[in-house]
Short mmCIF file of C-alpha atoms in Angstrom, two decimals:
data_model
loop_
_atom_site.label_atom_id
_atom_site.label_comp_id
_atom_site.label_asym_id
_atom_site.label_seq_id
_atom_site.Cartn_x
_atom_site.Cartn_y
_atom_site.Cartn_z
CA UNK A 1 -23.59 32.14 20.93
CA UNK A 2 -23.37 34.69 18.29
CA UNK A 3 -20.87 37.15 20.15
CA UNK A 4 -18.49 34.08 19.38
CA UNK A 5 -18.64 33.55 15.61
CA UNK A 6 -16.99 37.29 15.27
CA UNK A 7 -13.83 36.54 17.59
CA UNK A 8 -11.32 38.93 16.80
CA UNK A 9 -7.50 37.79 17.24
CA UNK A 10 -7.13 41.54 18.64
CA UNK A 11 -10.06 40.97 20.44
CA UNK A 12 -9.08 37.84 22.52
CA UNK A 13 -5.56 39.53 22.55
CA UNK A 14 -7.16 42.42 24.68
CA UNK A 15 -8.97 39.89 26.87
CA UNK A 16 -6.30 37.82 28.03
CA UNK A 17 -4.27 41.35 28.23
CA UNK A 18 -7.01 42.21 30.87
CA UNK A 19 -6.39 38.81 32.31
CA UNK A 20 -2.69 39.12 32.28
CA UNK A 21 -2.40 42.64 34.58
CA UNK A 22 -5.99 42.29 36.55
CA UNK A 23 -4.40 39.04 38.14
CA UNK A 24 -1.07 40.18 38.69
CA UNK A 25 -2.75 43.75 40.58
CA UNK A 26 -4.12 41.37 42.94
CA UNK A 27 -2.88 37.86 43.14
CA UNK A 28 -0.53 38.90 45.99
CA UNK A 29 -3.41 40.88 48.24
CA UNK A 30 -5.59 37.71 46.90
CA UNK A 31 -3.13 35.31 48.56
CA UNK A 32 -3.03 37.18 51.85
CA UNK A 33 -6.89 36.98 51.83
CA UNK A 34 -7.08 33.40 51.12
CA UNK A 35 -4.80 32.37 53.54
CA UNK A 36 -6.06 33.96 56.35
CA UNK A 37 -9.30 33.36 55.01
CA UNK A 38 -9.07 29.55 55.79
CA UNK A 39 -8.90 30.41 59.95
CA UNK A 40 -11.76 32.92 59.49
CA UNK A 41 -14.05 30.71 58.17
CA UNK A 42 -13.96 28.44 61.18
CA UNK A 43 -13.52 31.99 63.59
CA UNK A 44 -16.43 30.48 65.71
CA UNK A 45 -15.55 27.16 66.30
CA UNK A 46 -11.53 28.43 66.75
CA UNK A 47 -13.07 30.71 69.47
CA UNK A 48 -15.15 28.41 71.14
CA UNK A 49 -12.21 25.88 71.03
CA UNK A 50 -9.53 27.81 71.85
CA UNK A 51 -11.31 30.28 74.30
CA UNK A 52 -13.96 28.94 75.99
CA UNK A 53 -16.48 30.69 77.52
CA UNK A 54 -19.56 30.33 80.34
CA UNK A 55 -22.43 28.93 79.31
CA UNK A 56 -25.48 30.40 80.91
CA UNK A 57 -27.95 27.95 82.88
CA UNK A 58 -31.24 26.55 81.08
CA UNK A 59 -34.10 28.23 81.72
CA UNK A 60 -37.95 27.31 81.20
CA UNK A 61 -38.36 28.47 77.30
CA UNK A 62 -40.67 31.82 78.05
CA UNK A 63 -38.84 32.80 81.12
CA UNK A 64 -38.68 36.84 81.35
CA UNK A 65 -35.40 38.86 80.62
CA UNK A 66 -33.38 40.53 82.72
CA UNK A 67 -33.23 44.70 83.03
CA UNK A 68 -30.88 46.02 80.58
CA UNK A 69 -30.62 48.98 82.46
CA UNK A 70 -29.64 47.19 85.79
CA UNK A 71 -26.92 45.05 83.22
CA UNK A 72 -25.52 48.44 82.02
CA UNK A 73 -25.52 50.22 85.54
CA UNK A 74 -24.10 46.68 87.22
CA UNK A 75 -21.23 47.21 84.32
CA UNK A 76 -20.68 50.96 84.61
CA UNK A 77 -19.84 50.26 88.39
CA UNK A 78 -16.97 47.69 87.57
CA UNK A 79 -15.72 50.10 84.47
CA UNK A 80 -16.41 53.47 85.53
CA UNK A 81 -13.94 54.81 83.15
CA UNK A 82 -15.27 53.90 80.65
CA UNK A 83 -18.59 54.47 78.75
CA UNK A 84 -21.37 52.32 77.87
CA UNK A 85 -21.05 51.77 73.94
CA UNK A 86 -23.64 49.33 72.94
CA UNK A 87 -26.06 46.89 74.52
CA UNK A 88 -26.93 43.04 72.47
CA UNK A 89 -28.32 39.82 72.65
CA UNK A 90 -27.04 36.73 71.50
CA UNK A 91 -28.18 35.14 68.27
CA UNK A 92 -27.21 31.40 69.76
CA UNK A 93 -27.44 31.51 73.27
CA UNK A 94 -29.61 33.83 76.20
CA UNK A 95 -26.98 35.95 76.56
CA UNK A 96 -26.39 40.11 76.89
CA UNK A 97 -23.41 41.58 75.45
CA UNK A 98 -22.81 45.02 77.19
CA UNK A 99 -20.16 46.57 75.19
CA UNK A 100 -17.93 49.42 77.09
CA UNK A 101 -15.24 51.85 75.34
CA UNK A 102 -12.70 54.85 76.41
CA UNK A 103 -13.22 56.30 72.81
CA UNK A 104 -16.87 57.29 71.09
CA UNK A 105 -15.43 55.92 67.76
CA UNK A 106 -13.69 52.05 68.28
CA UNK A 107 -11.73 51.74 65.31
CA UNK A 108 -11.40 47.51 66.22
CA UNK A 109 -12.34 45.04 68.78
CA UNK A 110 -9.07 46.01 71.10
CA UNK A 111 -10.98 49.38 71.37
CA UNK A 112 -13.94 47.52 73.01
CA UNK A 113 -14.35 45.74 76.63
CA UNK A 114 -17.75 43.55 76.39
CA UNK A 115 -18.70 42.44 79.64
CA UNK A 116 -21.29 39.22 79.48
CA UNK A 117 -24.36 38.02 81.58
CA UNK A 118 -26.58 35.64 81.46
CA UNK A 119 -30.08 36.86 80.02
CA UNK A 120 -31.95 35.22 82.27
CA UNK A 121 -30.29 35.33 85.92
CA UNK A 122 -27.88 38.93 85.34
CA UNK A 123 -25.14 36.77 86.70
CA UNK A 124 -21.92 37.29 84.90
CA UNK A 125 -20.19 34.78 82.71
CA UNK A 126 -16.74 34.38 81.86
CA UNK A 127 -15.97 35.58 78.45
CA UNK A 128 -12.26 35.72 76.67
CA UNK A 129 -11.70 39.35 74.84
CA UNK A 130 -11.69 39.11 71.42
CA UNK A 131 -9.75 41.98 70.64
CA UNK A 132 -5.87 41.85 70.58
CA UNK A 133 -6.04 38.31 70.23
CA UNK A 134 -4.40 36.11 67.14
CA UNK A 135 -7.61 35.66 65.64
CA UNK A 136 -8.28 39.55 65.69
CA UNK A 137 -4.96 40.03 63.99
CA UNK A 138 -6.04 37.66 61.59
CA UNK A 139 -9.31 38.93 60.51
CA UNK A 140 -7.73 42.83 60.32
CA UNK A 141 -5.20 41.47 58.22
CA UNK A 142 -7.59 39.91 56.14
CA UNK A 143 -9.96 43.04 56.28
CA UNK A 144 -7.75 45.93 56.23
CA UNK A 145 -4.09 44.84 56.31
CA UNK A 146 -3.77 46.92 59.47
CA UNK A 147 -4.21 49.84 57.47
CA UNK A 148 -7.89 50.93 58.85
CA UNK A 149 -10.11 52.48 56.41
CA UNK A 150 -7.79 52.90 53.51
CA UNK A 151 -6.77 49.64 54.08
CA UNK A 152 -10.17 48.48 53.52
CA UNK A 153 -10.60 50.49 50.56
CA UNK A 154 -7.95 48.89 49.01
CA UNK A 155 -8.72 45.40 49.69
CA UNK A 156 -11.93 46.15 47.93
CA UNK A 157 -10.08 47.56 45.01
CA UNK A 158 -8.25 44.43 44.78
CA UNK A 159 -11.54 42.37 45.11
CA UNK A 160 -12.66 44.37 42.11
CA UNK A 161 -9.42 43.65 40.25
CA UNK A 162 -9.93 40.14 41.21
CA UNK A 163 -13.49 40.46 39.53
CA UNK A 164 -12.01 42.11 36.26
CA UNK A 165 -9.41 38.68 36.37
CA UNK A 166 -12.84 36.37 36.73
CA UNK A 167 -14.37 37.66 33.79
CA UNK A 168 -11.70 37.99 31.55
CA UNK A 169 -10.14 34.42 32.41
CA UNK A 170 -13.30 33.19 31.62
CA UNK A 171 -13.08 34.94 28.29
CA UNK A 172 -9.87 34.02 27.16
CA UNK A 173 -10.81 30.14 28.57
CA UNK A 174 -13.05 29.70 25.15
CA UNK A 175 -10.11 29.96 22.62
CA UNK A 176 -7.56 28.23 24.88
CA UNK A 177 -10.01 24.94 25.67
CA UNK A 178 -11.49 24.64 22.38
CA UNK A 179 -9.34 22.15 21.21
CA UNK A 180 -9.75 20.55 24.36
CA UNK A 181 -12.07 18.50 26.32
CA UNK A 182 -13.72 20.14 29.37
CA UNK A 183 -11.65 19.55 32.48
CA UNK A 184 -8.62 17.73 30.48
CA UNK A 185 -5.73 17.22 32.68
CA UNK A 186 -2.53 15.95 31.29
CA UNK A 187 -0.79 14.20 34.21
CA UNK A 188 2.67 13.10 31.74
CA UNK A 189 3.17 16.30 29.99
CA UNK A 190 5.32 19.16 31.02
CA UNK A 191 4.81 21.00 34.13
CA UNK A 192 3.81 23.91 32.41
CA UNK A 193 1.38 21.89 30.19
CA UNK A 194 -0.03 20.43 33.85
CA UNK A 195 -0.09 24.07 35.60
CA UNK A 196 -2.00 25.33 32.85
CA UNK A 197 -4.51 22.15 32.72
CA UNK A 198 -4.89 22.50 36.58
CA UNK A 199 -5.42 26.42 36.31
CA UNK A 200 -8.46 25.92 33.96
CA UNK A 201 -9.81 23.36 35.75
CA UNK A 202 -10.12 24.70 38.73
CA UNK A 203 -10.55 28.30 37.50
CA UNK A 204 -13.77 27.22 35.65
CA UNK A 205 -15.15 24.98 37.94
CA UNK A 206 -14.92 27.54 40.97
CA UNK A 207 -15.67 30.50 38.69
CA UNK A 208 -18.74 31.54 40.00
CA UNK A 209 -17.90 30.34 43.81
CA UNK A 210 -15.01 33.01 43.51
CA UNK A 211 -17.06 36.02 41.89
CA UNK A 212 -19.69 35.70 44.04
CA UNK A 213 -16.55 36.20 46.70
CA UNK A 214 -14.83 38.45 44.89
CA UNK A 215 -18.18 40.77 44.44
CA UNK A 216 -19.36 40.71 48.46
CA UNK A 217 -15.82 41.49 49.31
CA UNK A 218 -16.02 44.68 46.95
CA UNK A 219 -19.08 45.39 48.83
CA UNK A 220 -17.76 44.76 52.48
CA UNK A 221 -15.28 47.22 51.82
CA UNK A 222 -17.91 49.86 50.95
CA UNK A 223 -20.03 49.05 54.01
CA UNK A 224 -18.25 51.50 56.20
CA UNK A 225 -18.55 54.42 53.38
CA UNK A 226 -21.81 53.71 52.86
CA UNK A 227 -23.41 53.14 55.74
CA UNK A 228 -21.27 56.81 56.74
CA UNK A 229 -23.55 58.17 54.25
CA UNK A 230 -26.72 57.01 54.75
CA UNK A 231 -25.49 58.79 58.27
CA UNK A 232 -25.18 62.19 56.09
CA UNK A 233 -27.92 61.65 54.22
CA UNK A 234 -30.45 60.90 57.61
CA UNK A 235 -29.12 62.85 60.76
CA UNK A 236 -28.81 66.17 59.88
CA UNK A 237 -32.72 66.25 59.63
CA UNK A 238 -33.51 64.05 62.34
CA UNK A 239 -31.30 66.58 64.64
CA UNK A 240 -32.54 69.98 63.27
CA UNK A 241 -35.41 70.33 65.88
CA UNK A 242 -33.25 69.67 68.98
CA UNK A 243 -30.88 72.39 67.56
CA UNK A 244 -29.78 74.93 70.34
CA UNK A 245 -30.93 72.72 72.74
CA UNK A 246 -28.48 71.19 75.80
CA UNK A 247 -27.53 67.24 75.34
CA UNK A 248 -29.47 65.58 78.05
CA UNK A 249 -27.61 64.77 81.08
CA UNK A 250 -30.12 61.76 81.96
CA UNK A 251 -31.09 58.73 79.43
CA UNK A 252 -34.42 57.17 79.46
CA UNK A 253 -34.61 53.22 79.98
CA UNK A 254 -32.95 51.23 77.89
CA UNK A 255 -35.90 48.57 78.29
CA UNK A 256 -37.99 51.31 77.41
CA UNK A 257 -36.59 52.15 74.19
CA UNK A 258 -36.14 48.30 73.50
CA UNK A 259 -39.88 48.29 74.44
CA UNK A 260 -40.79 51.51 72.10
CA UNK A 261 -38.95 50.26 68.83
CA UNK A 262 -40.50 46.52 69.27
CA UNK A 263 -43.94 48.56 69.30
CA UNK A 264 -43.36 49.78 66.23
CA UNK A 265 -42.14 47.27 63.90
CA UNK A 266 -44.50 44.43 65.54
CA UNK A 267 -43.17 41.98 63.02
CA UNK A 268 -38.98 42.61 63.65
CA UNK A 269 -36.91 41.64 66.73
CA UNK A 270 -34.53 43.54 68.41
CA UNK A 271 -31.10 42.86 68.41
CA UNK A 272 -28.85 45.53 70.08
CA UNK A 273 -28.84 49.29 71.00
CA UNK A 274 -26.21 51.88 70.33
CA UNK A 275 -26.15 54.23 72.77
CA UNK A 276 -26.38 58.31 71.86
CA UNK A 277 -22.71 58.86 70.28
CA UNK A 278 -22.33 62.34 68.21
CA UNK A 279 -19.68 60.02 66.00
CA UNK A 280 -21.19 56.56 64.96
CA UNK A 281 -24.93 57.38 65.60
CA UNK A 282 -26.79 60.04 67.28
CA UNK A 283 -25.97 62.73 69.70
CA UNK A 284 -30.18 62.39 70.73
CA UNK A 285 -30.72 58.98 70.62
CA UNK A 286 -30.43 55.27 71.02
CA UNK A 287 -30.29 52.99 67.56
CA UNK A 288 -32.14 50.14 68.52
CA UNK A 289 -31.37 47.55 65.71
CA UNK A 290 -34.27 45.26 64.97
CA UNK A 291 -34.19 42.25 62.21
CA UNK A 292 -36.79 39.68 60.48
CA UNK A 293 -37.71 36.78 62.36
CA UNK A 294 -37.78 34.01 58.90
CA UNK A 295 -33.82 32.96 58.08
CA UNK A 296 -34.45 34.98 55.02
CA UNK A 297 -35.31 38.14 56.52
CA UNK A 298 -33.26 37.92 59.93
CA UNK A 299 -30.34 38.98 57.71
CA UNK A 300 -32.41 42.23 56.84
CA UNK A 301 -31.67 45.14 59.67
CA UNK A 302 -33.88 47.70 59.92
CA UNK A 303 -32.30 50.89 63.02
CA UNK A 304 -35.23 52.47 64.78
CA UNK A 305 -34.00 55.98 66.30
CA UNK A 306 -35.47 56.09 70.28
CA UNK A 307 -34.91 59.75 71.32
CA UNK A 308 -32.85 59.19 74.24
CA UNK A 309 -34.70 61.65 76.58
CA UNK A 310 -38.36 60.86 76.11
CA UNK A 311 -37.57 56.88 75.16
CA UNK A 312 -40.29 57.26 72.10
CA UNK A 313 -39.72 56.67 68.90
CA UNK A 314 -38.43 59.42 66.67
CA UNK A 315 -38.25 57.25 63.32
CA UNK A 316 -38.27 54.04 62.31
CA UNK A 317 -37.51 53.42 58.63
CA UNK A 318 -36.03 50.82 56.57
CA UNK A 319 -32.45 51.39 55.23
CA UNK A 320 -32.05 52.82 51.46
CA UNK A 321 -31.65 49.92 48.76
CA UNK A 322 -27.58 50.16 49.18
CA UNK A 323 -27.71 48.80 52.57
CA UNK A 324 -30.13 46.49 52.17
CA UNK A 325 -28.12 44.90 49.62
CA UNK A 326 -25.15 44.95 51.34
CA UNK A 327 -26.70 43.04 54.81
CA UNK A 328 -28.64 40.32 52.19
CA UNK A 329 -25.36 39.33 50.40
CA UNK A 330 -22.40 39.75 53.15
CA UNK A 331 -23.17 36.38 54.83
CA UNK A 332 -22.15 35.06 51.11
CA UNK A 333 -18.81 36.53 52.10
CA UNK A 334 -18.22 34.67 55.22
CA UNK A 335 -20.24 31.07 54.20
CA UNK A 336 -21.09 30.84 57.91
CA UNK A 337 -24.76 30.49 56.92
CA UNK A 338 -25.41 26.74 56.61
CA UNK A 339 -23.58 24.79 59.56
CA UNK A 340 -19.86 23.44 59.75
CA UNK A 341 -20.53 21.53 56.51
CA UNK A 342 -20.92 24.26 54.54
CA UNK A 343 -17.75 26.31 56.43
CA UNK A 344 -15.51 22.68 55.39
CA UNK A 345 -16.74 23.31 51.80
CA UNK A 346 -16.50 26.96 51.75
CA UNK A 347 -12.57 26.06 52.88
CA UNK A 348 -12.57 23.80 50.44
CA UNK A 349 -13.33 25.93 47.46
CA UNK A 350 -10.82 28.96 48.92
CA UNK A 351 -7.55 25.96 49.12
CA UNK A 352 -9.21 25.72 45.03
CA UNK A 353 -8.57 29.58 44.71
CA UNK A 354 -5.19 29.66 46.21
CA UNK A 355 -3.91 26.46 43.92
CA UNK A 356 -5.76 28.85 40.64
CA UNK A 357 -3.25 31.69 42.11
CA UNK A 358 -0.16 29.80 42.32
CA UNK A 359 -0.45 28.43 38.81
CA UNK A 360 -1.52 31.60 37.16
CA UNK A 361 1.44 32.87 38.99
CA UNK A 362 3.84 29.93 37.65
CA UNK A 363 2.37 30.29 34.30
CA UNK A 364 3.60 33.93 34.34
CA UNK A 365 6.90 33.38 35.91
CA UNK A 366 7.64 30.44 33.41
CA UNK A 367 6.13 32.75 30.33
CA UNK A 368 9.89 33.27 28.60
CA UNK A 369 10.12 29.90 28.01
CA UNK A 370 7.05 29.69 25.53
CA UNK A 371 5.56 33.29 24.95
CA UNK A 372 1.55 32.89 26.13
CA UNK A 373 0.64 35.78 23.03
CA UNK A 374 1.91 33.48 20.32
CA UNK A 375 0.46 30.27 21.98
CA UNK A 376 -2.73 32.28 21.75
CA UNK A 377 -1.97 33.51 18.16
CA UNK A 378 -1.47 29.88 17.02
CA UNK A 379 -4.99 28.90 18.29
CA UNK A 380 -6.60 32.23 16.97
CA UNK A 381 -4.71 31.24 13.48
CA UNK A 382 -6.25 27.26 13.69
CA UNK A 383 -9.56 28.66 14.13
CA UNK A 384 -9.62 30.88 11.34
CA UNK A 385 -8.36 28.71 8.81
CA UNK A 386 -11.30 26.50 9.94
CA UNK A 387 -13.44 28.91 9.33
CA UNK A 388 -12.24 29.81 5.81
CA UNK A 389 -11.68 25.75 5.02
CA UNK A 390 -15.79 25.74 5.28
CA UNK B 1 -21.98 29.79 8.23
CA UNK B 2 -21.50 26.20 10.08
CA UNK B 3 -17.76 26.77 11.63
CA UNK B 4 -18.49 29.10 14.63
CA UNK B 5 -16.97 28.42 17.75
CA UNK B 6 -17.98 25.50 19.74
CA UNK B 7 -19.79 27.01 22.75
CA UNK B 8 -21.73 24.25 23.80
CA UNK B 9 -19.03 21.97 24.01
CA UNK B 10 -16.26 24.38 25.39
CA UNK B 11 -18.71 26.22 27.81
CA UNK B 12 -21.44 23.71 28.62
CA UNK B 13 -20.09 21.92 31.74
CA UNK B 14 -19.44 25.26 33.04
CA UNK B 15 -22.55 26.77 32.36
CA UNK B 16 -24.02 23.68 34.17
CA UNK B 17 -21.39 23.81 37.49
CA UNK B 18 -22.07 27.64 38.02
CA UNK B 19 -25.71 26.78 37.66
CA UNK B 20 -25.44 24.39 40.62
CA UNK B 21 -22.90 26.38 42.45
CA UNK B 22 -25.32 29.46 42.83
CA UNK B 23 -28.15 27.11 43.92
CA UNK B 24 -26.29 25.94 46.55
CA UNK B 25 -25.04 29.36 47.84
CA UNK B 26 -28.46 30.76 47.59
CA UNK B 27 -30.39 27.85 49.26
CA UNK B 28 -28.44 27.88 52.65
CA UNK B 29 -29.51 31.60 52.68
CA UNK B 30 -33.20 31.21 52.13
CA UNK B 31 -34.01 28.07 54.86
CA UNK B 32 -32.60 25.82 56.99
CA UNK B 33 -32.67 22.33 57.75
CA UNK B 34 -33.32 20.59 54.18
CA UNK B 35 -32.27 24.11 52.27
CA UNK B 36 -29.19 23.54 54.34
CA UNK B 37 -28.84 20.15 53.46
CA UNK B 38 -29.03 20.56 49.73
CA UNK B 39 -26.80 23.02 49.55
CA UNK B 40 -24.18 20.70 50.90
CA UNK B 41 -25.13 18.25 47.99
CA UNK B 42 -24.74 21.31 45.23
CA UNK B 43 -21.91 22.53 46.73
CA UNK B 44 -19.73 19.21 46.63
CA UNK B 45 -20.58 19.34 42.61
CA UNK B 46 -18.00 21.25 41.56
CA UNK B 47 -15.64 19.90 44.05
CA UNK B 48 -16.18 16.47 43.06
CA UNK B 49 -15.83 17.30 39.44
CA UNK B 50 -12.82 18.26 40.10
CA UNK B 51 -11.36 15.57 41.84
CA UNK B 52 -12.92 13.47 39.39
CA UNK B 53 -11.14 15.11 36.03
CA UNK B 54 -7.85 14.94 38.14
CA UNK B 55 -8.04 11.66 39.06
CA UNK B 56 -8.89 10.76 36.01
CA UNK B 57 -6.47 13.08 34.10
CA UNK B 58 -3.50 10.52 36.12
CA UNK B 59 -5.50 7.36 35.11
CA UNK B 60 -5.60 7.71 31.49
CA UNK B 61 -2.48 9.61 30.76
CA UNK B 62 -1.80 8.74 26.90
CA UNK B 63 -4.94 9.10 25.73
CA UNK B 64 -5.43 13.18 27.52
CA UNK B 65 -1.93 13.70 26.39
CA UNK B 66 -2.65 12.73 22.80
CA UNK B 67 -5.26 15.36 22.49
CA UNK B 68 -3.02 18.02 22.81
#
């Protein structure tokens, strides 16, 4: 590689200088992540063990739906202080989600009351809140460190950091291994010798496990300022011709605007429906959210905007690039995308991260002892005299 | 012009892991069943590489330690 024959000493000096203060930004939000990564990746079996909920009876595959509307007026009686927030269908099982809040902008699941039925019968099934529970705490500690959107913001800043770490350790790994065989681990030498072995090791061989991490966690954290505006960007022109006029005291059917958005993007499914809310969505309308029916495109959401008087279909238009992005790689975030083996791996490779923090971390708590810069001077040094000898 | 840095040998493996590792990731995403399956396989690689070089790293102490 030819950027390597003109290795500067100053040059790897600046690299593992990069290294040095990138990790130590993050290795402590990194650690909070990791650990309470572990639970998270198993959040559906952990639910379904811990928190059982009704199943709802087989039905004949074919078997016709349920009215949304009657779901949402059925739920509206047992809640009536509260509003209807959002209507959805499970992915797994025939099951409606209708989702009921005392605020028009939930800032986390405790904010939210989701009522279930089944999809098929309307009964209702028994279903465990998700919000306030351990597992919630878990996941906004891991998302936001309880610190809502700046909290968020700052995770991803630390994911970044955590990126800037990646690279560089993978920079300064050249001159430090090239004496060495790859994956050398020296089991009778002193611990730091071993902590530094181990660090490589696993550092390199999860490298590109952890950036792929590190980068969909910068971009999770975006999701909420981008998808606020692709909000700026859209509504203002979508509500200039109802300006002046009254909010409509009466919604059309929800089945009808279900019915209206599948009509116009034949090939998509729908998932959910927000309903008209001037903070999240629109004043005017419903967002019916449709998706791809392949595995590869059922990631890929595209909102359809029902005006919520007529129940017709103002727009329906694919997201901008950003988003589309975003929705593709966030199930690399979460490794929930290929069945429990995949989740035991996925926890496999983040108990790998953690043991690459605590060493870097030892190896820059023990650095007194023998100074990392002149350890790195002495194998600059051997390298150019080889260089020179030839 | 012979003495450049050895990026084949220090880099190689690596090259090779991250290779496999992405496969893996990306093939879960694109199918199931069989895509599923084989990105099990390519995502034990790295994680039995390295259990092997640790394992192995306790077996043959003298001669790692001699390459120091």
């Amino acid at each position: 590689m030819k950027i390597f024959h003109s290795i500067r000493p100053q040059a790897v000096r600046t690299w593992y200088r990069i290294h040095k203060w990138s990790s130590l930004i993050c290795t402590a939000f990194l650690l909070i992540a990791c650990i309470t990564g572990l639970p998270l990746v198993f959040m559906d079996e952990l639910i379904d063990l811990t928190q059982p909920h009704e199943h709802p009876v087989a039905t004949p595959a074919g078997a016709s739906l349920v009215s949304l509307d009657q779901l949402v007026r059925q739920t509206e009686t047992l809640y009536p202080s509260l509003h209807a927030y959002a209507v959805a269908l499970d992915d797994d099982e025939p099951r409606v989600f209708v989702t009921m809040t005392a605020t028009p902008n939930p800032k986390s699941a405790a904010d939210l009351h989701a009522v279930v039925y089944d999809a098929h019968t309307g009964k209702q099934l028994k279903q465990p809140q998700f919000g306030g529970s351990f597992l919630d705490a878990v996941f906004r500690l891991h998302r936001e460190l309880f610190l809502g959107l700046s909290g968020e913001l700052l995770m991803g800043a630390m994911s970044l950091s955590f990126v800037l770490s990646l690279i560089s350790g993978a920079l300064v790994y050249g001159p430090f291994m090239r004496r060495l065989d790859f994956g050398t681990y020296r089991s009778q030498a002193a611990a730091r010798v071993r902590w530094f072995d181990l660090h490589n090791l696993l550092g390199i061989v999860t490298l590109s496990w952890a950036l792929v991490i590190g980068l969909t966690g910068v971009m999770n954290a975006l999701a909420t300022p981008l998808f606020g505006l692709w909000r700026a960007q859209t509504m203002p022109a979508l509500l200039a011709p109802y300006r002046g006029q009254p909010v409509p005291q009466r919604f059309a059917s929800i089945d009808q605007a279900m019915a209206s958005a599948a009509k116009a993007l034949p090939y998509m499914e729908t998932t959910s429906v927000l309903f008209p809310n001037a903070v999240v969505g629109s004043s005017r309308h419903y967002i019916v959210w449709t998706r791809g029916k392949t595995p590869m495109t059922s990631r890929l959401f595209t909102p359809v905007l029902v005006d919520a008087s007529t129940g017709q279909v103002t727009v329906a238009k694919a997201l901008p690039w950003y988003l589309r992005l975003l929705e593709v790689c966030r199930p690399l975030h979460f490794g929930d995308y290929g069945g429990l083996p995949l989740k035991i791996l996925w926890a496999l490779f983040d108990v790998a991260i953690i043991m690459v923090l605590g060493s870097g971390l030892y190896l820059w708590v023990s650095r007194r002892r023998t100074p990392i810069e002149k350890e790195l001077d002495r194998l600059v040094a051997l390298k150019e005299e080889e260089s020179q000898g030839v | 012009m012979s003495h450049s840095f050895p990026f084949r040998r220090v880099y190689g493996a690596a090259i090779v892991l991250a290779v496999i590792t992405l496969y893996g990731l990306l093939s879960a995403l694109v199918g199931d069943g069989i895509w599923d399956a084989l990105s099990w396989v390519a995502m034990a690689v790295p994680l039995v590489v390295i259990a092997w070089k640790f394992g192995s790293g306790r077996r043959k102490p003298t001669q790692a330690a001699n390459r120091q």
